Coordinates of C-alpha atoms (C1' of nucleotides) in Angstrom, one line a residue:
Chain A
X1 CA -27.2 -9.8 2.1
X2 CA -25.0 -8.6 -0.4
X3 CA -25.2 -4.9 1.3
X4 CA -23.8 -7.3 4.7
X5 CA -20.9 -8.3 2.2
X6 CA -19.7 -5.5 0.9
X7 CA -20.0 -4.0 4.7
X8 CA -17.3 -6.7 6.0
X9 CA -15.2 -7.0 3.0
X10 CA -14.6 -3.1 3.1
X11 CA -13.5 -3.2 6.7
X12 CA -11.4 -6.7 5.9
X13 CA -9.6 -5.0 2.7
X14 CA -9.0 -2.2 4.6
X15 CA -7.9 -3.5 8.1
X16 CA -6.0 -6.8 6.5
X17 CA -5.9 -6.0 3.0
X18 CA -7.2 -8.0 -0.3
X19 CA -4.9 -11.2 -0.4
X20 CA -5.0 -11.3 3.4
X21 CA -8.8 -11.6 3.7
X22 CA -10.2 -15.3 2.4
X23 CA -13.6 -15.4 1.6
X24 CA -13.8 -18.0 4.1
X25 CA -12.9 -15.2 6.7
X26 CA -15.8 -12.7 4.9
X27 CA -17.9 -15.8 5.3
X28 CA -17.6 -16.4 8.3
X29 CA -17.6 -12.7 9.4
X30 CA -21.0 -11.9 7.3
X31 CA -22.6 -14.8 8.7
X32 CA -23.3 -16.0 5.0
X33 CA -23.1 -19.4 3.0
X34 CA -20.3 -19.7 0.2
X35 CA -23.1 -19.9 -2.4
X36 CA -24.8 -16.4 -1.6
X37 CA -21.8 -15.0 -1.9
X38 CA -20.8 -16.8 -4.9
X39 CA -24.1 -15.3 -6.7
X40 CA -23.7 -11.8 -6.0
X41 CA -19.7 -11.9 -6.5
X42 CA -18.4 -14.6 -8.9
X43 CA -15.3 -14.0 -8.2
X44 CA -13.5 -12.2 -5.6
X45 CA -12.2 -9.7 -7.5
X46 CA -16.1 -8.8 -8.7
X47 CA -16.2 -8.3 -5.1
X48 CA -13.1 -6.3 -4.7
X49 CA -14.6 -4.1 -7.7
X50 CA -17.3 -3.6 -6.0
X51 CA -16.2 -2.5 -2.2
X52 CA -14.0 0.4 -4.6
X53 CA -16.4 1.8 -7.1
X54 CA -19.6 1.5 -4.4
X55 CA -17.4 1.9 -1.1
X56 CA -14.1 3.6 -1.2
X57 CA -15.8 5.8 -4.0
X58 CA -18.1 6.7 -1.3
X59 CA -15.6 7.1 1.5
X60 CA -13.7 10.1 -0.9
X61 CA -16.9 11.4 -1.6
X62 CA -17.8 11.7 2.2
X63 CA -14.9 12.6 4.1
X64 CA -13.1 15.5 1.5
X65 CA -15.2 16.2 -1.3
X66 CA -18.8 16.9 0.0
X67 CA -16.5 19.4 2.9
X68 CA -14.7 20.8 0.7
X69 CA -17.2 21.7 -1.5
X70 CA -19.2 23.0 1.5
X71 CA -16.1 25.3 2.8
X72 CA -15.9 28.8 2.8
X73 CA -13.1 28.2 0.2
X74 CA -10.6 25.3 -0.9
X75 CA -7.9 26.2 1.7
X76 CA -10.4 26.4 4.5
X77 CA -12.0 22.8 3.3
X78 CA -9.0 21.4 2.9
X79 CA -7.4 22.6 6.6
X80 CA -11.3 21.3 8.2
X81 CA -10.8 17.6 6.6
X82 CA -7.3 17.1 7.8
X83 CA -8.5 19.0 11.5
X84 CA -11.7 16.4 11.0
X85 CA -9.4 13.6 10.3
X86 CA -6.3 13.7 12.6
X87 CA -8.8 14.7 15.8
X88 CA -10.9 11.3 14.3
X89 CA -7.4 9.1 14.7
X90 CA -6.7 10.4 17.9
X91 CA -10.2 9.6 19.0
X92 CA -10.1 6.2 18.2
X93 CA -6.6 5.8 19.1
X94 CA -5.3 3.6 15.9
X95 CA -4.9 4.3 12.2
X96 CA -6.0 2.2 9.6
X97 CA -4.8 4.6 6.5
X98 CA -6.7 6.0 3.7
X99 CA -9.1 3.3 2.5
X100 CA -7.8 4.7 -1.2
X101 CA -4.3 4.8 -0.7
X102 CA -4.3 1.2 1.1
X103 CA -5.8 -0.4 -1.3
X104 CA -4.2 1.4 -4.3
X105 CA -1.2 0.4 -3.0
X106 CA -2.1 -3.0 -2.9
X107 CA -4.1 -3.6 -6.1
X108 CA -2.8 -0.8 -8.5
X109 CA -0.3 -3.0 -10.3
X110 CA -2.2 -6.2 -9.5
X111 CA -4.9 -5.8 -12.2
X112 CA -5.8 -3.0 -15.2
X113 CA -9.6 -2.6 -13.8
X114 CA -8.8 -2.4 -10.1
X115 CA -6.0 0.4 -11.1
X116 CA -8.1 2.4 -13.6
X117 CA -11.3 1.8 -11.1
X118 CA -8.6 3.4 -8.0
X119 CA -7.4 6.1 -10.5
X120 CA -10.7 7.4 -11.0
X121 CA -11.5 8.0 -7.2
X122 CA -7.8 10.1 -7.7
X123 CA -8.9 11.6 -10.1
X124 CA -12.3 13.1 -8.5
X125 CA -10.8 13.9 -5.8
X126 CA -8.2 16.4 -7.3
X127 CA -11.1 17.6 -9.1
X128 CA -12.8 18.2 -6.7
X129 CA -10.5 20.3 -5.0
X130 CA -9.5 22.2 -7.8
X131 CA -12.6 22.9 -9.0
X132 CA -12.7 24.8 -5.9
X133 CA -9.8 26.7 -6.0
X134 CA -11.5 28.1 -9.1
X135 CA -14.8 28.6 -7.6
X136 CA -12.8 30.6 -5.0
X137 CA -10.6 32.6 -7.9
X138 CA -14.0 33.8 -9.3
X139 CA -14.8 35.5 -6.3
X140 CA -11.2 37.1 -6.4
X141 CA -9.6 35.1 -4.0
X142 CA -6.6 32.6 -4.5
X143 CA -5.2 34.6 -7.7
X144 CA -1.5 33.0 -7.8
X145 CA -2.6 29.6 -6.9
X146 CA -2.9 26.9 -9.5
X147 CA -5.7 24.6 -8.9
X148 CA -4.2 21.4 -10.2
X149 CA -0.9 22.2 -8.4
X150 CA -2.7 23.1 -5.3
X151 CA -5.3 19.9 -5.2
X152 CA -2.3 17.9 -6.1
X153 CA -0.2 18.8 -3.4
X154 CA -3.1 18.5 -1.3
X155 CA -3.7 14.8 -2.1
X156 CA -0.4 14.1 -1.8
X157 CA 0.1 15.7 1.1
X158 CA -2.8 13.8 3.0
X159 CA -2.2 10.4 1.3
X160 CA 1.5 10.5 2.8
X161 CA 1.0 12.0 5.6
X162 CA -1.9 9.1 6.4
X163 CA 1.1 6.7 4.9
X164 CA 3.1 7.5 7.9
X165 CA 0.3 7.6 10.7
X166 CA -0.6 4.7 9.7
X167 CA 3.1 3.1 10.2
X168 CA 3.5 5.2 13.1
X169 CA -0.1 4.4 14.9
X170 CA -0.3 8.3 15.8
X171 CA -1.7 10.7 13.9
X172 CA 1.5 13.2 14.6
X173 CA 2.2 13.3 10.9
X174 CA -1.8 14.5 9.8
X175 CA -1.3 17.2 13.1
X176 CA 2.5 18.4 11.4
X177 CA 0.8 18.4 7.8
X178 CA -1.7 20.7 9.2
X179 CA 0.4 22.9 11.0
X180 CA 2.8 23.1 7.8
X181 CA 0.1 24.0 5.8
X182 CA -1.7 26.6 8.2
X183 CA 1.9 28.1 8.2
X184 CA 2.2 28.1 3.8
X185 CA -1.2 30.1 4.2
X186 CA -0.2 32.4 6.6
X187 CA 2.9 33.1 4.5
X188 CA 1.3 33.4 1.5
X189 CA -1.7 35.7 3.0
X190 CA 1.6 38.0 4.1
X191 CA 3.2 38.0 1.1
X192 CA -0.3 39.2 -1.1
X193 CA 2.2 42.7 -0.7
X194 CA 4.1 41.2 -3.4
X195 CA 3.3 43.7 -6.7
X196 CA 2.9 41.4 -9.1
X197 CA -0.1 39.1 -7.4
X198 CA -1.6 42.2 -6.5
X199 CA -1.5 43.5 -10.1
X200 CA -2.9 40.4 -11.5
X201 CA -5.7 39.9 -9.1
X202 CA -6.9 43.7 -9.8
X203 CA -6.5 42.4 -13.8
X204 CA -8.4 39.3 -13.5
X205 CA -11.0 41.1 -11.5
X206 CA -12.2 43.1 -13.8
X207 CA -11.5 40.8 -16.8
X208 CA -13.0 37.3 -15.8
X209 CA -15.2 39.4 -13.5
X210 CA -19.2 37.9 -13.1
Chain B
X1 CA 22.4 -17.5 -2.5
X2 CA 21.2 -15.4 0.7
X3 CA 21.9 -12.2 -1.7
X4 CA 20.1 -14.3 -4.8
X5 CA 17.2 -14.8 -2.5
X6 CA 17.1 -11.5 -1.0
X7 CA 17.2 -9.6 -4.9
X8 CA 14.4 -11.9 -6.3
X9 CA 12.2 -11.2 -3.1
X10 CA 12.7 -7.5 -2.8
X11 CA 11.7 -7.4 -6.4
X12 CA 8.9 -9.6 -6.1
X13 CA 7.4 -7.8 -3.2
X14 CA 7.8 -4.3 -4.7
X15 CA 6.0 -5.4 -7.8
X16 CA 3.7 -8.2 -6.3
X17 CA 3.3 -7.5 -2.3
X18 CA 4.2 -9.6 0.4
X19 CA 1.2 -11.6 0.5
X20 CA 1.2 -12.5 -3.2
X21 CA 4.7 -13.6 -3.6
X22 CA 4.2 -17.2 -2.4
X23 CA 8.0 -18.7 -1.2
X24 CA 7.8 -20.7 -4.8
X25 CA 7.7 -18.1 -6.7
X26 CA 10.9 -17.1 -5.0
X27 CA 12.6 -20.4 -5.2
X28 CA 11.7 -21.0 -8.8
X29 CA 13.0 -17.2 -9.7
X30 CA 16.1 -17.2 -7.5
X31 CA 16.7 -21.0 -8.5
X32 CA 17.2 -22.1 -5.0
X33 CA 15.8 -25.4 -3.3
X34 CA 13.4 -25.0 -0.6
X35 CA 15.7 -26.2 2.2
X36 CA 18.2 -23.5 1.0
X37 CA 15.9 -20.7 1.5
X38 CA 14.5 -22.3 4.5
X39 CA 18.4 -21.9 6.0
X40 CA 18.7 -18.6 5.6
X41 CA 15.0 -17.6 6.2
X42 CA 13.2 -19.9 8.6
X43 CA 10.2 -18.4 7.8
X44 CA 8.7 -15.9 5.6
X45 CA 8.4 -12.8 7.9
X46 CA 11.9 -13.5 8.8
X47 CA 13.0 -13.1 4.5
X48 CA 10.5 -9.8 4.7
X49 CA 12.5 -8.4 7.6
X50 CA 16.3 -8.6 5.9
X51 CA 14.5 -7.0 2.8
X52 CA 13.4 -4.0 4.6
X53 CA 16.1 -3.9 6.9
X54 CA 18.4 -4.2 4.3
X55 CA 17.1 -3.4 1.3
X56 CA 14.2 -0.7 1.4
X57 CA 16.2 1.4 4.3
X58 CA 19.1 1.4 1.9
X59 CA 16.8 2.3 -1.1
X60 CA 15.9 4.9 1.0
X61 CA 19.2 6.2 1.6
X62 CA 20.7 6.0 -1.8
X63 CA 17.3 7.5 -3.3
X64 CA 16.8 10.3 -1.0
X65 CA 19.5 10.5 2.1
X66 CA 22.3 11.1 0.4
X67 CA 21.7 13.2 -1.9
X68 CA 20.1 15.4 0.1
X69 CA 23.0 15.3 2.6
X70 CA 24.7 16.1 -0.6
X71 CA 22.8 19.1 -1.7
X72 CA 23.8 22.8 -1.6
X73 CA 20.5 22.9 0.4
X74 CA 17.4 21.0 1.7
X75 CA 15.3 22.4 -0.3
X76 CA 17.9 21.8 -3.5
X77 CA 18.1 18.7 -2.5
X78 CA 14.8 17.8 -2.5
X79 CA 13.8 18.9 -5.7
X80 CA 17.1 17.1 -7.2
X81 CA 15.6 14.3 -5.9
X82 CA 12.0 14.6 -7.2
X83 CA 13.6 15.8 -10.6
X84 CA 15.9 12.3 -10.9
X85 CA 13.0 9.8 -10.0
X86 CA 10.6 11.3 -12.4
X87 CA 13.4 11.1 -15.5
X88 CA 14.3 7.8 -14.0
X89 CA 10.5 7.0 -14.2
X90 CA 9.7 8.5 -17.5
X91 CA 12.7 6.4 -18.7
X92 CA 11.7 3.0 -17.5
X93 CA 7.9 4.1 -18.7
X94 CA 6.4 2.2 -15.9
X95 CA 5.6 3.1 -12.3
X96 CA 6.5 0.4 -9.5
X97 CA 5.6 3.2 -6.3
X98 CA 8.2 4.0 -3.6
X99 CA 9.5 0.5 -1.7
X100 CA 9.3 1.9 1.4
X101 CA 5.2 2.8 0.8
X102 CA 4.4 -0.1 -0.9
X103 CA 5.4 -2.6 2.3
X104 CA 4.3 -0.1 4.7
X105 CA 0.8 -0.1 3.4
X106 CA 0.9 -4.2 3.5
X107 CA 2.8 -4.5 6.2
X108 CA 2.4 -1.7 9.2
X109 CA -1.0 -3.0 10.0
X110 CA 0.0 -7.3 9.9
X111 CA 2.5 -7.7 12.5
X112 CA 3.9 -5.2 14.8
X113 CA 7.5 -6.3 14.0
X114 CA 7.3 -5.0 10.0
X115 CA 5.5 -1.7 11.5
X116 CA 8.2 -0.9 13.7
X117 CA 10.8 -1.8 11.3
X118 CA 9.1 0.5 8.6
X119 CA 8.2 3.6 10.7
X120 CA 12.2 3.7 12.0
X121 CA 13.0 4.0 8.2
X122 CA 10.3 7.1 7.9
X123 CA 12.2 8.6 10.5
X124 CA 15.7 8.3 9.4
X125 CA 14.6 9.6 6.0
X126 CA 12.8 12.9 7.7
X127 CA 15.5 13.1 10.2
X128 CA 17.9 13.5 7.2
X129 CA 16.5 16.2 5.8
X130 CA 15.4 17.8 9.1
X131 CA 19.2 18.1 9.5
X132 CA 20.1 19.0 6.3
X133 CA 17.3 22.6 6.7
X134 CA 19.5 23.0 10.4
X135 CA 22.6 22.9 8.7
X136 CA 21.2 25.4 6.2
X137 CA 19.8 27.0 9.0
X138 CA 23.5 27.8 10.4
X139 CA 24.7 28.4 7.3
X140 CA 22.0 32.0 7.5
X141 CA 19.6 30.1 5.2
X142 CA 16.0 28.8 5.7
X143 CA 15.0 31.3 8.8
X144 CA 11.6 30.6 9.1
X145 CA 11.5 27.3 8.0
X146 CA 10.3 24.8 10.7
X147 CA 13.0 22.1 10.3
X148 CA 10.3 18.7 11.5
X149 CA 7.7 20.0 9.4
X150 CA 9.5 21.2 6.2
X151 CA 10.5 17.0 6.2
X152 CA 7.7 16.0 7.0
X153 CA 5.4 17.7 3.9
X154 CA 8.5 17.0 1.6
X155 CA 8.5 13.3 2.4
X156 CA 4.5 12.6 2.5
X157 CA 4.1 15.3 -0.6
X158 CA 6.6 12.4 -1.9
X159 CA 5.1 9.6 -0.3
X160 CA 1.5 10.7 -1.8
X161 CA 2.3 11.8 -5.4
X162 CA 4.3 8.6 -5.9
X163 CA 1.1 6.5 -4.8
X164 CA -0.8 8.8 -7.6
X165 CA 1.5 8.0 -10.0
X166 CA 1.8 4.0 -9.5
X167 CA -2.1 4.3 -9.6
X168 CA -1.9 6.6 -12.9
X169 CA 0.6 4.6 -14.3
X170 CA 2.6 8.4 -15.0
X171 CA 4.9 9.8 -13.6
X172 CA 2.3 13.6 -13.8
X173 CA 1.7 13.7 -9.9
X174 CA 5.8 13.7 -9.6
X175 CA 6.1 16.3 -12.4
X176 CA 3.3 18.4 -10.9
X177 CA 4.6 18.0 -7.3
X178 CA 8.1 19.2 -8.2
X179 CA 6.5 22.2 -9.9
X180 CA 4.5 23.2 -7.0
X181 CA 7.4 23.1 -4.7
X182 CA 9.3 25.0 -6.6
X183 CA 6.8 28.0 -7.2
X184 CA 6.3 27.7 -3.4
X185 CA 9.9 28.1 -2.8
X186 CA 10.2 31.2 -5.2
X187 CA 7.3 32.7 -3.3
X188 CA 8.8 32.0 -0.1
X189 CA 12.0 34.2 -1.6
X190 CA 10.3 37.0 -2.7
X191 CA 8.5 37.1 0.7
X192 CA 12.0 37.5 2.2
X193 CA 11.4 41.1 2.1
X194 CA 9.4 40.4 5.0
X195 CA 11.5 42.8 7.1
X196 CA 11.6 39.9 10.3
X197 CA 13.1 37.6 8.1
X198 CA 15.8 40.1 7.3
X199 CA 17.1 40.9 10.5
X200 CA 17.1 37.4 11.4
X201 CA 19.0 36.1 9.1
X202 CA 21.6 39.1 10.0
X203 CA 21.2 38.0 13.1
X204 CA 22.1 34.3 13.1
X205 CA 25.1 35.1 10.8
X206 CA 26.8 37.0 13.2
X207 CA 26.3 34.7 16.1
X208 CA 25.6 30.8 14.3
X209 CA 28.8 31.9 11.7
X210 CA 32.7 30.2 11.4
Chain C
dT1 C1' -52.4 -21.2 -8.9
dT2 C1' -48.6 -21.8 -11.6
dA3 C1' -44.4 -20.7 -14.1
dT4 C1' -40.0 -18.7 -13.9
dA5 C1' -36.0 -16.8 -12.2
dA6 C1' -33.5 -15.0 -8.6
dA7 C1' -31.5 -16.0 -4.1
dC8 C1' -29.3 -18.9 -1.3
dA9 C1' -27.4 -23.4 1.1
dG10 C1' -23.7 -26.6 1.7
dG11 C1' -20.3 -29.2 0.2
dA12 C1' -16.7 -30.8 -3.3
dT13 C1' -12.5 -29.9 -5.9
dG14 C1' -8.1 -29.2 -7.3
dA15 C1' -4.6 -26.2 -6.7
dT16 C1' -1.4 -23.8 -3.8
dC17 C1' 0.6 -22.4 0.3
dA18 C1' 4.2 -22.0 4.2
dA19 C1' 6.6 -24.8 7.1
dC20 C1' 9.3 -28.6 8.1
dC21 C1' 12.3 -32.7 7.9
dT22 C1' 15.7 -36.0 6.6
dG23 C1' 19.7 -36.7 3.9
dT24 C1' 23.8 -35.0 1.2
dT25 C1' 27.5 -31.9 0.0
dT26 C1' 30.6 -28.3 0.9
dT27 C1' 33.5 -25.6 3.7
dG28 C1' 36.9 -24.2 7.2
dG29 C1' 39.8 -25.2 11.0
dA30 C1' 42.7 -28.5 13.8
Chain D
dT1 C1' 44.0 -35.7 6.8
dC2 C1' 40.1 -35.5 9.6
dC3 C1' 36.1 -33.7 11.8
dA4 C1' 32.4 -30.6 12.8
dA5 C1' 29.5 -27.2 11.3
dA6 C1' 27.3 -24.7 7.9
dA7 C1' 25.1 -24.9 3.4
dC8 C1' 22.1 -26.9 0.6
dA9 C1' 18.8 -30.6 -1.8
dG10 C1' 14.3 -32.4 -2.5
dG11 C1' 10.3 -33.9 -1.1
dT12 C1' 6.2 -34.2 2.4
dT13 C1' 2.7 -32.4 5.2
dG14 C1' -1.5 -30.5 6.7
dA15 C1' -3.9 -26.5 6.1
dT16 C1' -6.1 -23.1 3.3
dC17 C1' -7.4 -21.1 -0.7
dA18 C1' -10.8 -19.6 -4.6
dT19 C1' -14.0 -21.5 -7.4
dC20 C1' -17.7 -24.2 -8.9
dC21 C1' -21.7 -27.4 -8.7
dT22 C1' -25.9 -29.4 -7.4
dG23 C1' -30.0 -28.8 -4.8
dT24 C1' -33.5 -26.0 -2.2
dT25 C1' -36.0 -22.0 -0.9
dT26 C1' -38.0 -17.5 -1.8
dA27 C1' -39.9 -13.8 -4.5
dT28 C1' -42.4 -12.2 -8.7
dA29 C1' -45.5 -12.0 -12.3
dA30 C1' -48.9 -14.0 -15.3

DNA sequence: TTATAAACAGGATGATCAACCTGTTTTGGA
DNA sequence: TCCAAAACAGGTTGATCATCCTGTTTATAA
């Protein structure tokens, strides 16, 4: 019952958003009496807590940081999610955003625990990313890249991107993003002739070595 | 009165949202009667439209159009811009998010009217700097710079730090952004001994020049 | 079996909302 | 000066909202 509850007040706050979604329409929708809902959620913003720590959370955790963390390195997890993602939009034909960014939008400034609660999930995911540029720099790749710049950029790249899909319906800005980004990496896999990155990868090799 | 009105609710529904702004609110904080707003907006969605016709599109172009229209370059411009809204940010202390974002997220998915109103403001502001990397372009600058996509990262890289920021309540994701682009863009000059680059840029002086 | 609490039902409540409507005032042109 | 239209006032309406409250059922453990 409260599994069913959290299931169609994540799609609601994602498809409508938080003030746009009664509880009469999650009611209704979950097929469940005001008073079951009223024990497991007092209030509708327990409820909203609770779709973002035990859903959108989950959502982060599932669609970039489990395949990047899988990938053969950061820039190669990061290209499959956005592949994953834009060919997942033009599957379905419409964009409903990034669960995260939708409802950060909406809630960030609303209330401190739904803003610290959606700035954790940021957070993790940056880390997450990062932490895999590292992983790759110890096995000598990615020398000149800084991992909190880099999983930074990535975020923000994706987040804005989705932004304008979702304002556009077409997931042209996710297939651009890519395509910019596949282009930086070619660039910079060209440019590894510069001296200097080749000097410090040769240094850090045999310093930070295993 | 119609300007009154149309200040108080393009403040209220960048710090509040469109959905919890209720038309008191408004009244009370612009001092107008209900029939007065009722004249000049016969309904809510018709007060939303004037603000992001004529509010957030020319937030947009004061922010972000011209001065990158104004710029020795594109990619000057750009960074001007992400180096004034973080100061202007770090000087207010507080992080309201990008206008433009902020409705879009609300808004694109609740009535098809506000989504096509908000994606033809996305598209002015990449078109405008889409032009701005062509004019560079015949100028003998930015050779191998896709014109579409360079906007399109620079804009959701933008879009997607500034919705890290309103979340983090700092302007960091800005700061870090702005860094990032820049040691791209000094990479991508030192890689201009790529010898193709070279001859092109000869090249299209010769033919593109006064 | 019985005691106890959790889970749930269904409705009540007061507040708030957007929209509307009937008058009154102000403005601008003839 | 006169008239018509725009601008505005102030209140009403019916709907909807989140919350809460009183019972009833179900599960759990002693």
């Amino acid at each position: 019952m409260r599994r069913k509850v959290l299931d169609v007040a994540e799609v609601a706050f994602q498809a409508r958003g938080y003030h746009a979604s009664s509880l009469g329409d999650l009611m209704t929708a979950a097929g469940v009496s005001g008073g079951a809902l009223h024990h497991h959620f007092p209030t509708k913003k327990a409820l909203a807590l609770a779709v973002i720590d035990e859903r959108v959370a989950a959502a982060i955790k599932e669609t970039w940081i489990a395949p990047v963390r899988q990938a053969a390195s950061a820039r190669e997890g990061v290209r499959q999610v956005f592949e994953a993602v834009a060919a997942e939009l033009e599957r379905q034909g419409f964009v409903r955003g990034c669960p995260l960014n939708n409802l950060a939008h909406e809630l960030s400034l609303a209330d401190p625990e739904f803003r610290i609660a959606l700035a954790g999930i940021f957070a993790a995911w940056r880390q997450a990313i990062a932490d895999k540029i590292r992983a790759d720099q110890q096995e000598g790749r990615e020398q000149g890249t800084d991992p909190e710049h880099f999983a930074l950029v990535a975020v923000a790249a994706y987040s804005g991107a989705m932004s304008m899909a979702k304002t556009e319906q077409h997931a042209g800005p996710l297939r651009d993003c890519l395509a910019a980004f596949e282009r930086s990496a070619a660039q910079a896999q060209s440019s590894q002739g510069d001296p200097g990155a080749r000097r410090r990868r040769r240094v850090l090799r045999r310093f930070g070595g295993t």
